[in-house]
Amino acid sequence: MKKFFVFAASVLMLAGCGATGLEGGSSSSEGKTDDKKPAELTVGVSVSTLNNPFFVSLRDGVQKLADENKTTIKVVDAQDDTAKQSNDIDDLIQQKVDVILVNPVDSSAIVPAVESANSANIPVIAIDRSSDGGKLLTTVASNNEEGGKMAAQFIIEKLGENAKVAELEGVPGASATRERGKGFDDYAKGKLNVADKQSANFDRAKGLTVMENILQAHSDLQGVFAQNDEMALGASEAASSKGKDFIIVGFDGTVDGLKAIKDGKMSATIAQKPEEMGKLALQAAYDHFAGKKVDEKIDSPLDLVTK
């Protein structure tokens, strides 16, 4: 398990590093494609929400590499609405984009949209969250299950076994929610007393409300694992308002999350590199249209960041 100072982690986040993949798709070696240069491509990008700095960074990574290569990008914001995301992707298909990069709101609900793109012979690349069905060219995401395990290990290291903790879960149905939860729960089983688990939809305001409710029922809580930094920041606000001081571990390594660690408002985060994820996803599209083999999974290490 790696540990880095917040300043160093902030630099790494801005500079970027690798990315991971989860449920598989198909590699470009399975079929031929017309060679197209980056400047000839139109790329559709469907993001789950741009109301979260993590996904803003992800989009920025795509946009920066696209600008460098004169690639046309069409970005749509699903606003955490599965129906809107499906409609957005249908629109991109109608616009005859060359490839679709999708960060699903829900890994199950996105399947029909992926299949529609498949039927239109438009390659689909998933970012950060996978699709439960349809054919993907590749999935670019962190190893969320390993990240959940790292969070549990850190909490046990700090609090010892049998500590009373809670878990703030992400959007129900999202692969990241399932995998981060599984990694945490599997490792914590028999080692931590997980007194409560509730969804806060990866949202800061909901994280605040849910954490306040949990604290009413469990005033002696010693720690919390929030499946993203936004919920962890909400949990921090709830702790402060109740005059509580306990271990708070987030996930993502956002700028706000890293600042909260530096300021002592969060204990740690499992840091990803969303900007680099975006770049890797678009590069995979470039490689595909250049006739190169694209791996079904593109993986990236995670870093445990503490003060």
C-alpha atoms as a PDB file:
ATOM      1  CA  MET A   1       0.000   0.000   0.000  1.00  0.00           C
ATOM      2  CA  LYS A   2       1.520   3.302  -1.046  1.00  0.00           C
ATOM      3  CA  LYS A   3       1.285   6.504   0.969  1.00  0.00           C
ATOM      4  CA  PHE A   4       1.948   9.990  -0.370  1.00  0.00           C
ATOM      5  CA  PHE A   5       1.805  13.480   1.068  1.00  0.00           C
ATOM      6  CA  VAL A   6      -1.186  15.525  -0.053  1.00  0.00           C
ATOM      7  CA  PHE A   7       0.934  18.012  -1.989  1.00  0.00           C
ATOM      8  CA  ALA A   8       2.589  15.236  -3.966  1.00  0.00           C
ATOM      9  CA  ALA A   9      -0.732  13.554  -4.609  1.00  0.00           C
ATOM     10  CA  SER A  10      -2.200  16.829  -5.872  1.00  0.00           C
ATOM     11  CA  VAL A  11       0.612  17.143  -8.368  1.00  0.00           C
ATOM     12  CA  LEU A  12       0.112  13.542  -9.438  1.00  0.00           C
ATOM     13  CA  MET A  13      -3.601  14.121  -9.928  1.00  0.00           C
ATOM     14  CA  LEU A  14      -2.966  17.080 -12.167  1.00  0.00           C
ATOM     15  CA  ALA A  15      -0.222  15.315 -14.072  1.00  0.00           C
ATOM     16  CA  GLY A  16      -2.154  12.047 -14.298  1.00  0.00           C
ATOM     17  CA  CYS A  17      -1.073   8.448 -14.384  1.00  0.00           C
ATOM     18  CA  GLY A  18      -2.662   5.115 -15.463  1.00  0.00           C
ATOM     19  CA  ALA A  19      -6.254   3.761 -15.272  1.00  0.00           C
ATOM     20  CA  THR A  20      -8.048   0.472 -14.690  1.00  0.00           C
ATOM     21  CA  GLY A  21     -10.750  -1.589 -16.335  1.00  0.00           C
ATOM     22  CA  LEU A  22     -13.454  -3.801 -14.989  1.00  0.00           C
ATOM     23  CA  GLU A  23     -16.067  -5.846 -16.825  1.00  0.00           C
ATOM     24  CA  GLY A  24     -14.676  -6.594 -20.235  1.00  0.00           C
ATOM     25  CA  GLY A  25     -15.563  -5.767 -23.786  1.00  0.00           C
ATOM     26  CA  SER A  26     -13.977  -6.701 -27.073  1.00  0.00           C
ATOM     27  CA  SER A  27     -10.584  -5.671 -28.342  1.00  0.00           C
ATOM     28  CA  SER A  28     -10.042  -3.938 -31.652  1.00  0.00           C
ATOM     29  CA  SER A  29      -8.293  -7.067 -32.902  1.00  0.00           C
ATOM     30  CA  GLU A  30     -11.722  -8.702 -33.276  1.00  0.00           C
ATOM     31  CA  GLY A  31     -12.630  -6.636 -36.322  1.00  0.00           C
ATOM     32  CA  LYS A  32     -11.288  -4.234 -38.876  1.00  0.00           C
ATOM     33  CA  THR A  33     -12.067  -0.545 -38.942  1.00  0.00           C
ATOM     34  CA  ASP A  34     -11.498   2.187 -41.469  1.00  0.00           C
ATOM     35  CA  ASP A  35      -8.303   4.019 -40.626  1.00  0.00           C
ATOM     36  CA  LYS A  36      -9.041   7.537 -39.428  1.00  0.00           C
ATOM     37  CA  LYS A  37      -6.679  10.147 -38.108  1.00  0.00           C
ATOM     38  CA  PRO A  38      -7.524  11.895 -34.808  1.00  0.00           C
ATOM     39  CA  ALA A  39      -8.389  15.140 -36.631  1.00  0.00           C
ATOM     40  CA  GLU A  40     -10.959  13.246 -38.711  1.00  0.00           C
ATOM     41  CA  LEU A  41     -12.842  11.825 -35.724  1.00  0.00           C
ATOM     42  CA  THR A  42     -15.997  13.052 -34.008  1.00  0.00           C
ATOM     43  CA  VAL A  43     -16.174  11.665 -30.476  1.00  0.00           C
ATOM     44  CA  GLY A  44     -19.298  11.565 -28.321  1.00  0.00           C
ATOM     45  CA  VAL A  45     -18.674  11.800 -24.579  1.00  0.00           C
ATOM     46  CA  SER A  46     -21.491  10.978 -22.154  1.00  0.00           C
ATOM     47  CA  VAL A  47     -20.630  11.836 -18.541  1.00  0.00           C
ATOM     48  CA  SER A  48     -22.769  10.760 -15.576  1.00  0.00           C
ATOM     49  CA  THR A  49     -22.675  14.233 -14.016  1.00  0.00           C
ATOM     50  CA  LEU A  50     -20.661  17.414 -14.370  1.00  0.00           C
ATOM     51  CA  ASN A  51     -21.792  18.464 -10.908  1.00  0.00           C
ATOM     52  CA  ASN A  52     -18.904  16.462  -9.455  1.00  0.00           C
ATOM     53  CA  PRO A  53     -15.303  17.704  -9.772  1.00  0.00           C
ATOM     54  CA  PHE A  54     -14.043  14.172 -10.409  1.00  0.00           C
ATOM     55  CA  PHE A  55     -16.036  13.880 -13.614  1.00  0.00           C
ATOM     56  CA  VAL A  56     -15.174  17.431 -14.621  1.00  0.00           C
ATOM     57  CA  SER A  57     -11.514  16.366 -14.471  1.00  0.00           C
ATOM     58  CA  LEU A  58     -12.346  13.245 -16.464  1.00  0.00           C
ATOM     59  CA  ARG A  59     -13.988  15.349 -19.178  1.00  0.00           C
ATOM     60  CA  ASP A  60     -11.078  17.786 -19.139  1.00  0.00           C
ATOM     61  CA  GLY A  61      -8.672  14.927 -19.784  1.00  0.00           C
ATOM     62  CA  VAL A  62     -10.619  13.950 -22.897  1.00  0.00           C
ATOM     63  CA  GLN A  63     -10.876  17.563 -24.045  1.00  0.00           C
ATOM     64  CA  LYS A  64      -7.173  18.339 -23.600  1.00  0.00           C
ATOM     65  CA  LEU A  65      -6.018  15.379 -25.675  1.00  0.00           C
ATOM     66  CA  ALA A  66      -8.720  16.147 -28.258  1.00  0.00           C
ATOM     67  CA  ASP A  67      -7.550  19.769 -28.533  1.00  0.00           C
ATOM     68  CA  GLU A  68      -3.972  18.635 -29.040  1.00  0.00           C
ATOM     69  CA  ASN A  69      -5.086  16.444 -31.945  1.00  0.00           C
ATOM     70  CA  LYS A  70      -7.826  18.665 -33.412  1.00  0.00           C
ATOM     71  CA  THR A  71     -10.465  16.034 -32.638  1.00  0.00           C
ATOM     72  CA  THR A  72     -14.116  17.128 -32.523  1.00  0.00           C
ATOM     73  CA  ILE A  73     -15.715  16.359 -29.147  1.00  0.00           C
ATOM     74  CA  LYS A  74     -19.419  16.400 -28.285  1.00  0.00           C
ATOM     75  CA  VAL A  75     -19.912  16.280 -24.501  1.00  0.00           C
ATOM     76  CA  VAL A  76     -23.303  15.553 -22.898  1.00  0.00           C
ATOM     77  CA  ASP A  77     -24.099  15.668 -19.177  1.00  0.00           C
ATOM     78  CA  ALA A  78     -26.510  12.973 -17.958  1.00  0.00           C
ATOM     79  CA  GLN A  79     -27.077  14.840 -14.672  1.00  0.00           C
ATOM     80  CA  ASP A  80     -27.147  11.476 -12.854  1.00  0.00           C
ATOM     81  CA  ASP A  81     -30.328  10.554 -14.762  1.00  0.00           C
ATOM     82  CA  THR A  82     -30.293   7.155 -16.490  1.00  0.00           C
ATOM     83  CA  ALA A  83     -33.117   8.068 -18.884  1.00  0.00           C
ATOM     84  CA  LYS A  84     -31.382  11.281 -19.918  1.00  0.00           C
ATOM     85  CA  GLN A  85     -28.135   9.429 -20.494  1.00  0.00           C
ATOM     86  CA  SER A  86     -29.864   6.914 -22.759  1.00  0.00           C
ATOM     87  CA  ASN A  87     -31.498   9.734 -24.721  1.00  0.00           C
ATOM     88  CA  ASP A  88     -28.186  11.589 -24.950  1.00  0.00           C
ATOM     89  CA  ILE A  89     -26.475   8.537 -26.399  1.00  0.00           C
ATOM     90  CA  ASP A  90     -29.328   8.011 -28.863  1.00  0.00           C
ATOM     91  CA  ASP A  91     -28.747  11.611 -30.005  1.00  0.00           C
ATOM     92  CA  LEU A  92     -25.030  10.965 -30.425  1.00  0.00           C
ATOM     93  CA  ILE A  93     -25.805   7.884 -32.495  1.00  0.00           C
ATOM     94  CA  GLN A  94     -28.153   9.930 -34.683  1.00  0.00           C
ATOM     95  CA  GLN A  95     -25.371  12.485 -35.145  1.00  0.00           C
ATOM     96  CA  LYS A  96     -23.223   9.618 -36.458  1.00  0.00           C
ATOM     97  CA  VAL A  97     -20.281  10.130 -34.112  1.00  0.00           C
ATOM     98  CA  ASP A  98     -17.334   7.819 -34.772  1.00  0.00           C
ATOM     99  CA  VAL A  99     -16.974   6.552 -31.207  1.00  0.00           C
ATOM    100  CA  ILE A 100     -18.725   7.002 -27.864  1.00  0.00           C
ATOM    101  CA  LEU A 101     -16.944   7.388 -24.529  1.00  0.00           C
ATOM    102  CA  VAL A 102     -19.406   6.751 -21.715  1.00  0.00           C
ATOM    103  CA  ASN A 103     -19.201   7.154 -17.965  1.00  0.00           C
ATOM    104  CA  PRO A 104     -22.428   5.352 -16.975  1.00  0.00           C
ATOM    105  CA  VAL A 105     -24.810   6.605 -14.328  1.00  0.00           C
ATOM    106  CA  ASP A 106     -25.879   2.983 -13.807  1.00  0.00           C
ATOM    107  CA  SER A 107     -24.001  -0.023 -15.179  1.00  0.00           C
ATOM    108  CA  SER A 108     -27.185  -2.009 -15.810  1.00  0.00           C
ATOM    109  CA  ALA A 109     -29.366   0.804 -17.162  1.00  0.00           C
ATOM    110  CA  ILE A 110     -26.706   1.756 -19.730  1.00  0.00           C
ATOM    111  CA  VAL A 111     -26.840  -1.650 -21.481  1.00  0.00           C
ATOM    112  CA  PRO A 112     -29.561  -0.812 -24.061  1.00  0.00           C
ATOM    113  CA  ALA A 113     -27.695   2.350 -25.071  1.00  0.00           C
ATOM    114  CA  VAL A 114     -24.460   0.389 -25.525  1.00  0.00           C
ATOM    115  CA  GLU A 115     -26.325  -2.187 -27.587  1.00  0.00           C
ATOM    116  CA  SER A 116     -27.839   0.581 -29.748  1.00  0.00           C
ATOM    117  CA  ALA A 117     -24.349   1.897 -30.452  1.00  0.00           C
ATOM    118  CA  ASN A 118     -23.221  -1.657 -31.237  1.00  0.00           C
ATOM    119  CA  SER A 119     -26.057  -1.972 -33.770  1.00  0.00           C
ATOM    120  CA  ALA A 120     -24.928   1.269 -35.382  1.00  0.00           C
ATOM    121  CA  ASN A 121     -21.325  -0.051 -35.541  1.00  0.00           C
ATOM    122  CA  ILE A 122     -20.118   2.719 -33.245  1.00  0.00           C
ATOM    123  CA  PRO A 123     -17.380   1.561 -30.828  1.00  0.00           C
ATOM    124  CA  VAL A 124     -18.080   2.210 -27.125  1.00  0.00           C
ATOM    125  CA  ILE A 125     -15.464   2.847 -24.451  1.00  0.00           C
ATOM    126  CA  ALA A 126     -16.526   2.871 -20.781  1.00  0.00           C
ATOM    127  CA  ILE A 127     -14.749   5.149 -18.312  1.00  0.00           C
ATOM    128  CA  ASP A 128     -14.594   4.751 -14.500  1.00  0.00           C
ATOM    129  CA  ARG A 129     -17.738   2.600 -14.467  1.00  0.00           C
ATOM    130  CA  SER A 130     -18.410  -0.417 -16.635  1.00  0.00           C
ATOM    131  CA  SER A 131     -21.459  -1.685 -18.520  1.00  0.00           C
ATOM    132  CA  ASP A 132     -23.159  -4.922 -17.486  1.00  0.00           C
ATOM    133  CA  GLY A 133     -23.852  -5.818 -21.102  1.00  0.00           C
ATOM    134  CA  GLY A 134     -23.328  -4.893 -24.723  1.00  0.00           C
ATOM    135  CA  LYS A 135     -19.946  -4.904 -26.428  1.00  0.00           C
ATOM    136  CA  LEU A 136     -17.259  -2.536 -25.170  1.00  0.00           C
ATOM    137  CA  LEU A 137     -14.038  -1.776 -26.967  1.00  0.00           C
ATOM    138  CA  THR A 138     -12.415  -1.343 -23.551  1.00  0.00           C
ATOM    139  CA  THR A 139     -13.101  -0.182 -19.994  1.00  0.00           C
ATOM    140  CA  VAL A 140     -10.828   2.443 -18.462  1.00  0.00           C
ATOM    141  CA  ALA A 141     -11.270   2.512 -14.681  1.00  0.00           C
ATOM    142  CA  SER A 142      -9.500   2.059 -11.373  1.00  0.00           C
ATOM    143  CA  ASN A 143      -9.492  -1.245  -9.507  1.00  0.00           C
ATOM    144  CA  ASN A 144     -12.376  -0.227  -7.262  1.00  0.00           C
ATOM    145  CA  GLU A 145     -12.464  -3.469  -5.317  1.00  0.00           C
ATOM    146  CA  GLU A 146      -8.797  -3.098  -4.373  1.00  0.00           C
ATOM    147  CA  GLY A 147      -9.471   0.521  -3.380  1.00  0.00           C
ATOM    148  CA  GLY A 148     -12.243  -0.531  -1.013  1.00  0.00           C
ATOM    149  CA  LYS A 149      -9.896  -3.045   0.558  1.00  0.00           C
ATOM    150  CA  MET A 150      -7.240  -0.342   1.006  1.00  0.00           C
ATOM    151  CA  ALA A 151      -9.775   1.837   2.838  1.00  0.00           C
ATOM    152  CA  ALA A 152     -10.635  -1.004   5.233  1.00  0.00           C
ATOM    153  CA  GLN A 153      -6.958  -1.731   5.856  1.00  0.00           C
ATOM    154  CA  PHE A 154      -6.284   1.923   6.707  1.00  0.00           C
ATOM    155  CA  ILE A 155      -9.195   2.140   9.138  1.00  0.00           C
ATOM    156  CA  ILE A 156      -8.116  -1.064  10.910  1.00  0.00           C
ATOM    157  CA  GLU A 157      -4.547   0.238  11.072  1.00  0.00           C
ATOM    158  CA  LYS A 158      -5.752   3.443  12.733  1.00  0.00           C
ATOM    159  CA  LEU A 159      -8.551   2.136  14.967  1.00  0.00           C
ATOM    160  CA  GLY A 160      -7.755  -1.527  15.521  1.00  0.00           C
ATOM    161  CA  GLU A 161     -10.116  -4.445  15.037  1.00  0.00           C
ATOM    162  CA  ASN A 162     -13.798  -4.336  16.045  1.00  0.00           C
ATOM    163  CA  ALA A 163     -13.977  -0.562  15.701  1.00  0.00           C
ATOM    164  CA  LYS A 164     -17.507   0.739  15.054  1.00  0.00           C
ATOM    165  CA  VAL A 165     -17.753   2.238  11.574  1.00  0.00           C
ATOM    166  CA  ALA A 166     -20.258   3.162   8.866  1.00  0.00           C
ATOM    167  CA  GLU A 167     -20.181   3.097   5.086  1.00  0.00           C
ATOM    168  CA  LEU A 168     -21.604   5.722   2.719  1.00  0.00           C
ATOM    169  CA  GLU A 169     -22.444   3.986  -0.557  1.00  0.00           C
ATOM    170  CA  GLY A 170     -22.612   5.494  -4.032  1.00  0.00           C
ATOM    171  CA  VAL A 171     -25.289   5.333  -6.716  1.00  0.00           C
ATOM    172  CA  PRO A 172     -27.104   1.977  -6.470  1.00  0.00           C
ATOM    173  CA  GLY A 173     -26.390  -0.055  -9.593  1.00  0.00           C
ATOM    174  CA  ALA A 174     -23.130   1.659 -10.498  1.00  0.00           C
ATOM    175  CA  SER A 175     -20.241  -0.775 -10.869  1.00  0.00           C
ATOM    176  CA  ALA A 176     -18.023   1.492  -8.754  1.00  0.00           C
ATOM    177  CA  THR A 177     -20.542   1.269  -5.903  1.00  0.00           C
ATOM    178  CA  ARG A 178     -20.653  -2.522  -6.058  1.00  0.00           C
ATOM    179  CA  GLU A 179     -16.913  -2.996  -6.354  1.00  0.00           C
ATOM    180  CA  ARG A 180     -15.770  -0.454  -3.765  1.00  0.00           C
ATOM    181  CA  GLY A 181     -18.340  -1.857  -1.363  1.00  0.00           C
ATOM    182  CA  LYS A 182     -17.291  -5.439  -2.003  1.00  0.00           C
ATOM    183  CA  GLY A 183     -13.611  -4.668  -1.479  1.00  0.00           C
ATOM    184  CA  PHE A 184     -14.329  -2.867   1.771  1.00  0.00           C
ATOM    185  CA  ASP A 185     -16.910  -5.312   3.114  1.00  0.00           C
ATOM    186  CA  ASP A 186     -14.941  -8.460   2.280  1.00  0.00           C
ATOM    187  CA  TYR A 187     -11.833  -7.202   4.067  1.00  0.00           C
ATOM    188  CA  ALA A 188     -13.741  -5.645   6.984  1.00  0.00           C
ATOM    189  CA  LYS A 189     -15.752  -8.803   7.669  1.00  0.00           C
ATOM    190  CA  GLY A 190     -14.818 -10.128  11.102  1.00  0.00           C
ATOM    191  CA  LYS A 191     -12.405  -7.225  11.636  1.00  0.00           C
ATOM    192  CA  LEU A 192     -14.655  -4.159  11.847  1.00  0.00           C
ATOM    193  CA  ASN A 193     -18.124  -3.577  13.267  1.00  0.00           C
ATOM    194  CA  VAL A 194     -19.883  -2.039  10.268  1.00  0.00           C
ATOM    195  CA  ALA A 195     -22.880  -0.635  12.147  1.00  0.00           C
ATOM    196  CA  ASP A 196     -24.618   1.056   9.212  1.00  0.00           C
ATOM    197  CA  LYS A 197     -24.486   1.271   5.414  1.00  0.00           C
ATOM    198  CA  GLN A 198     -26.561   3.769   3.463  1.00  0.00           C
ATOM    199  CA  SER A 199     -26.506   5.224  -0.039  1.00  0.00           C
ATOM    200  CA  ALA A 200     -25.742   8.912  -0.520  1.00  0.00           C
ATOM    201  CA  ASN A 201     -25.515   8.675  -4.334  1.00  0.00           C
ATOM    202  CA  PHE A 202     -21.919   9.964  -4.561  1.00  0.00           C
ATOM    203  CA  ASP A 203     -23.324  13.409  -3.621  1.00  0.00           C
ATOM    204  CA  ARG A 204     -21.902  15.825  -1.026  1.00  0.00           C
ATOM    205  CA  ALA A 205     -25.224  17.251   0.174  1.00  0.00           C
ATOM    206  CA  LYS A 206     -26.721  13.772   0.500  1.00  0.00           C
ATOM    207  CA  GLY A 207     -23.570  12.628   2.260  1.00  0.00           C
ATOM    208  CA  LEU A 208     -24.140  15.350   4.845  1.00  0.00           C
ATOM    209  CA  THR A 209     -27.794  14.407   5.395  1.00  0.00           C
ATOM    210  CA  VAL A 210     -27.198  10.654   5.510  1.00  0.00           C
ATOM    211  CA  MET A 211     -24.239  11.043   7.868  1.00  0.00           C
ATOM    212  CA  GLU A 212     -26.309  13.202  10.227  1.00  0.00           C
ATOM    213  CA  ASN A 213     -28.961  10.476  10.323  1.00  0.00           C
ATOM    214  CA  ILE A 214     -26.367   7.780  10.976  1.00  0.00           C
ATOM    215  CA  LEU A 215     -24.853   9.792  13.823  1.00  0.00           C
ATOM    216  CA  GLN A 216     -28.248  10.126  15.469  1.00  0.00           C
ATOM    217  CA  ALA A 217     -28.452   6.345  15.654  1.00  0.00           C
ATOM    218  CA  HIS A 218     -24.750   5.720  16.326  1.00  0.00           C
ATOM    219  CA  SER A 219     -23.295   8.570  18.352  1.00  0.00           C
ATOM    220  CA  ASP A 220     -20.267   6.438  19.290  1.00  0.00           C
ATOM    221  CA  LEU A 221     -19.144   5.940  15.684  1.00  0.00           C
ATOM    222  CA  GLN A 222     -15.359   5.742  15.273  1.00  0.00           C
ATOM    223  CA  GLY A 223     -14.955   5.899  11.516  1.00  0.00           C
ATOM    224  CA  VAL A 224     -16.614   6.046   8.111  1.00  0.00           C
ATOM    225  CA  PHE A 225     -15.694   4.891   4.632  1.00  0.00           C
ATOM    226  CA  ALA A 226     -17.327   7.054   1.981  1.00  0.00           C
ATOM    227  CA  GLN A 227     -17.171   5.590  -1.512  1.00  0.00           C
ATOM    228  CA  ASN A 228     -16.164   8.963  -2.983  1.00  0.00           C
ATOM    229  CA  ASP A 229     -14.656  12.225  -1.745  1.00  0.00           C
ATOM    230  CA  GLU A 230     -17.879  14.192  -2.235  1.00  0.00           C
ATOM    231  CA  MET A 231     -19.731  12.006   0.280  1.00  0.00           C
ATOM    232  CA  ALA A 232     -16.692  12.069   2.575  1.00  0.00           C
ATOM    233  CA  LEU A 233     -16.787  15.877   2.528  1.00  0.00           C
ATOM    234  CA  GLY A 234     -20.475  15.756   3.419  1.00  0.00           C
ATOM    235  CA  ALA A 235     -19.666  13.355   6.265  1.00  0.00           C
ATOM    236  CA  SER A 236     -16.994  15.768   7.468  1.00  0.00           C
ATOM    237  CA  GLU A 237     -19.531  18.600   7.599  1.00  0.00           C
ATOM    238  CA  ALA A 238     -21.922  16.382   9.554  1.00  0.00           C
ATOM    239  CA  ALA A 239     -19.195  15.426  12.037  1.00  0.00           C
ATOM    240  CA  SER A 240     -18.247  19.069  12.526  1.00  0.00           C
ATOM    241  CA  SER A 241     -21.855  20.148  13.080  1.00  0.00           C
ATOM    242  CA  LYS A 242     -22.293  17.425  15.711  1.00  0.00           C
ATOM    243  CA  GLY A 243     -18.958  18.142  17.398  1.00  0.00           C
ATOM    244  CA  LYS A 244     -17.684  14.682  16.481  1.00  0.00           C
ATOM    245  CA  ASP A 245     -14.157  13.663  15.565  1.00  0.00           C
ATOM    246  CA  PHE A 246     -13.648  10.325  13.809  1.00  0.00           C
ATOM    247  CA  ILE A 247     -11.745   8.717  10.938  1.00  0.00           C
ATOM    248  CA  ILE A 248     -13.143   9.665   7.513  1.00  0.00           C
ATOM    249  CA  VAL A 249     -11.817   7.924   4.406  1.00  0.00           C
ATOM    250  CA  GLY A 250     -12.925   8.969   0.922  1.00  0.00           C
ATOM    251  CA  PHE A 251     -12.233   7.760  -2.595  1.00  0.00           C
ATOM    252  CA  ASP A 252     -11.109   9.618  -5.764  1.00  0.00           C
ATOM    253  CA  GLY A 253      -8.396  12.048  -4.689  1.00  0.00           C
ATOM    254  CA  THR A 254     -10.218  15.193  -5.853  1.00  0.00           C
ATOM    255  CA  VAL A 255      -8.762  18.647  -5.237  1.00  0.00           C
ATOM    256  CA  ASP A 256     -11.362  19.314  -2.525  1.00  0.00           C
ATOM    257  CA  GLY A 257     -10.725  15.937  -0.941  1.00  0.00           C
ATOM    258  CA  LEU A 258      -6.969  16.467  -0.835  1.00  0.00           C
ATOM    259  CA  LYS A 259      -7.433  19.932   0.665  1.00  0.00           C
ATOM    260  CA  ALA A 260      -9.716  18.485   3.339  1.00  0.00           C
ATOM    261  CA  ILE A 261      -7.014  15.977   4.260  1.00  0.00           C
ATOM    262  CA  LYS A 262      -4.421  18.741   4.460  1.00  0.00           C
ATOM    263  CA  ASP A 263      -6.793  20.748   6.684  1.00  0.00           C
ATOM    264  CA  GLY A 264      -7.480  17.768   8.930  1.00  0.00           C
ATOM    265  CA  LYS A 265     -11.141  17.422   7.916  1.00  0.00           C
ATOM    266  CA  MET A 266     -10.635  14.034   6.262  1.00  0.00           C
ATOM    267  CA  SER A 267      -8.210  11.305   7.275  1.00  0.00           C
ATOM    268  CA  ALA A 268      -7.405   9.748   3.903  1.00  0.00           C
ATOM    269  CA  THR A 269      -8.591   9.108   0.375  1.00  0.00           C
ATOM    270  CA  ILE A 270      -8.002   6.399  -2.195  1.00  0.00           C
ATOM    271  CA  ALA A 271      -6.696   8.553  -5.024  1.00  0.00           C
ATOM    272  CA  GLN A 272      -7.543   8.017  -8.668  1.00  0.00           C
ATOM    273  CA  LYS A 273      -6.419  10.079 -11.645  1.00  0.00           C
ATOM    274  CA  PRO A 274      -9.574  11.071 -13.549  1.00  0.00           C
ATOM    275  CA  GLU A 275      -7.915  13.417 -16.019  1.00  0.00           C
ATOM    276  CA  GLU A 276      -5.569  10.668 -17.127  1.00  0.00           C
ATOM    277  CA  MET A 277      -8.516   8.253 -17.381  1.00  0.00           C
ATOM    278  CA  GLY A 278     -10.093  10.596 -19.896  1.00  0.00           C
ATOM    279  CA  LYS A 279      -6.877  10.817 -21.892  1.00  0.00           C
ATOM    280  CA  LEU A 280      -6.426   7.043 -21.878  1.00  0.00           C
ATOM    281  CA  ALA A 281      -9.979   6.499 -23.092  1.00  0.00           C
ATOM    282  CA  LEU A 282      -9.551   8.867 -26.027  1.00  0.00           C
ATOM    283  CA  GLN A 283      -6.127   7.395 -26.816  1.00  0.00           C
ATOM    284  CA  ALA A 284      -7.750   3.961 -26.950  1.00  0.00           C
ATOM    285  CA  ALA A 285     -10.127   5.356 -29.584  1.00  0.00           C
ATOM    286  CA  TYR A 286      -7.182   6.757 -31.558  1.00  0.00           C
ATOM    287  CA  ASP A 287      -5.438   3.378 -31.388  1.00  0.00           C
ATOM    288  CA  HIS A 288      -8.572   1.572 -32.547  1.00  0.00           C
ATOM    289  CA  PHE A 289      -8.975   3.777 -35.618  1.00  0.00           C
ATOM    290  CA  ALA A 290      -5.282   3.378 -36.368  1.00  0.00           C
ATOM    291  CA  GLY A 291      -5.808  -0.404 -36.523  1.00  0.00           C
ATOM    292  CA  LYS A 292      -3.924  -1.114 -33.293  1.00  0.00           C
ATOM    293  CA  LYS A 293      -4.954  -3.681 -30.704  1.00  0.00           C
ATOM    294  CA  VAL A 294      -6.802  -2.238 -27.721  1.00  0.00           C
ATOM    295  CA  ASP A 295      -6.769  -4.178 -24.444  1.00  0.00           C
ATOM    296  CA  GLU A 296     -10.150  -5.091 -22.997  1.00  0.00           C
ATOM    297  CA  LYS A 297      -9.104  -3.585 -19.669  1.00  0.00           C
ATOM    298  CA  ILE A 298      -6.877  -0.578 -19.080  1.00  0.00           C
ATOM    299  CA  ASP A 299      -5.754  -0.558 -15.473  1.00  0.00           C
ATOM    300  CA  SER A 300      -4.331   2.074 -13.141  1.00  0.00           C
ATOM    301  CA  PRO A 301      -2.857   1.800  -9.635  1.00  0.00           C
ATOM    302  CA  LEU A 302      -4.494   3.532  -6.702  1.00  0.00           C
ATOM    303  CA  ASP A 303      -2.701   5.496  -3.982  1.00  0.00           C
ATOM    304  CA  LEU A 304      -3.671   5.836  -0.344  1.00  0.00           C
ATOM    305  CA  VAL A 305      -3.224   9.543   0.420  1.00  0.00           C
ATOM    306  CA  THR A 306      -2.949  10.790   3.995  1.00  0.00           C
ATOM    307  CA  LYS A 307      -1.812  14.050   5.568  1.00  0.00           C
END
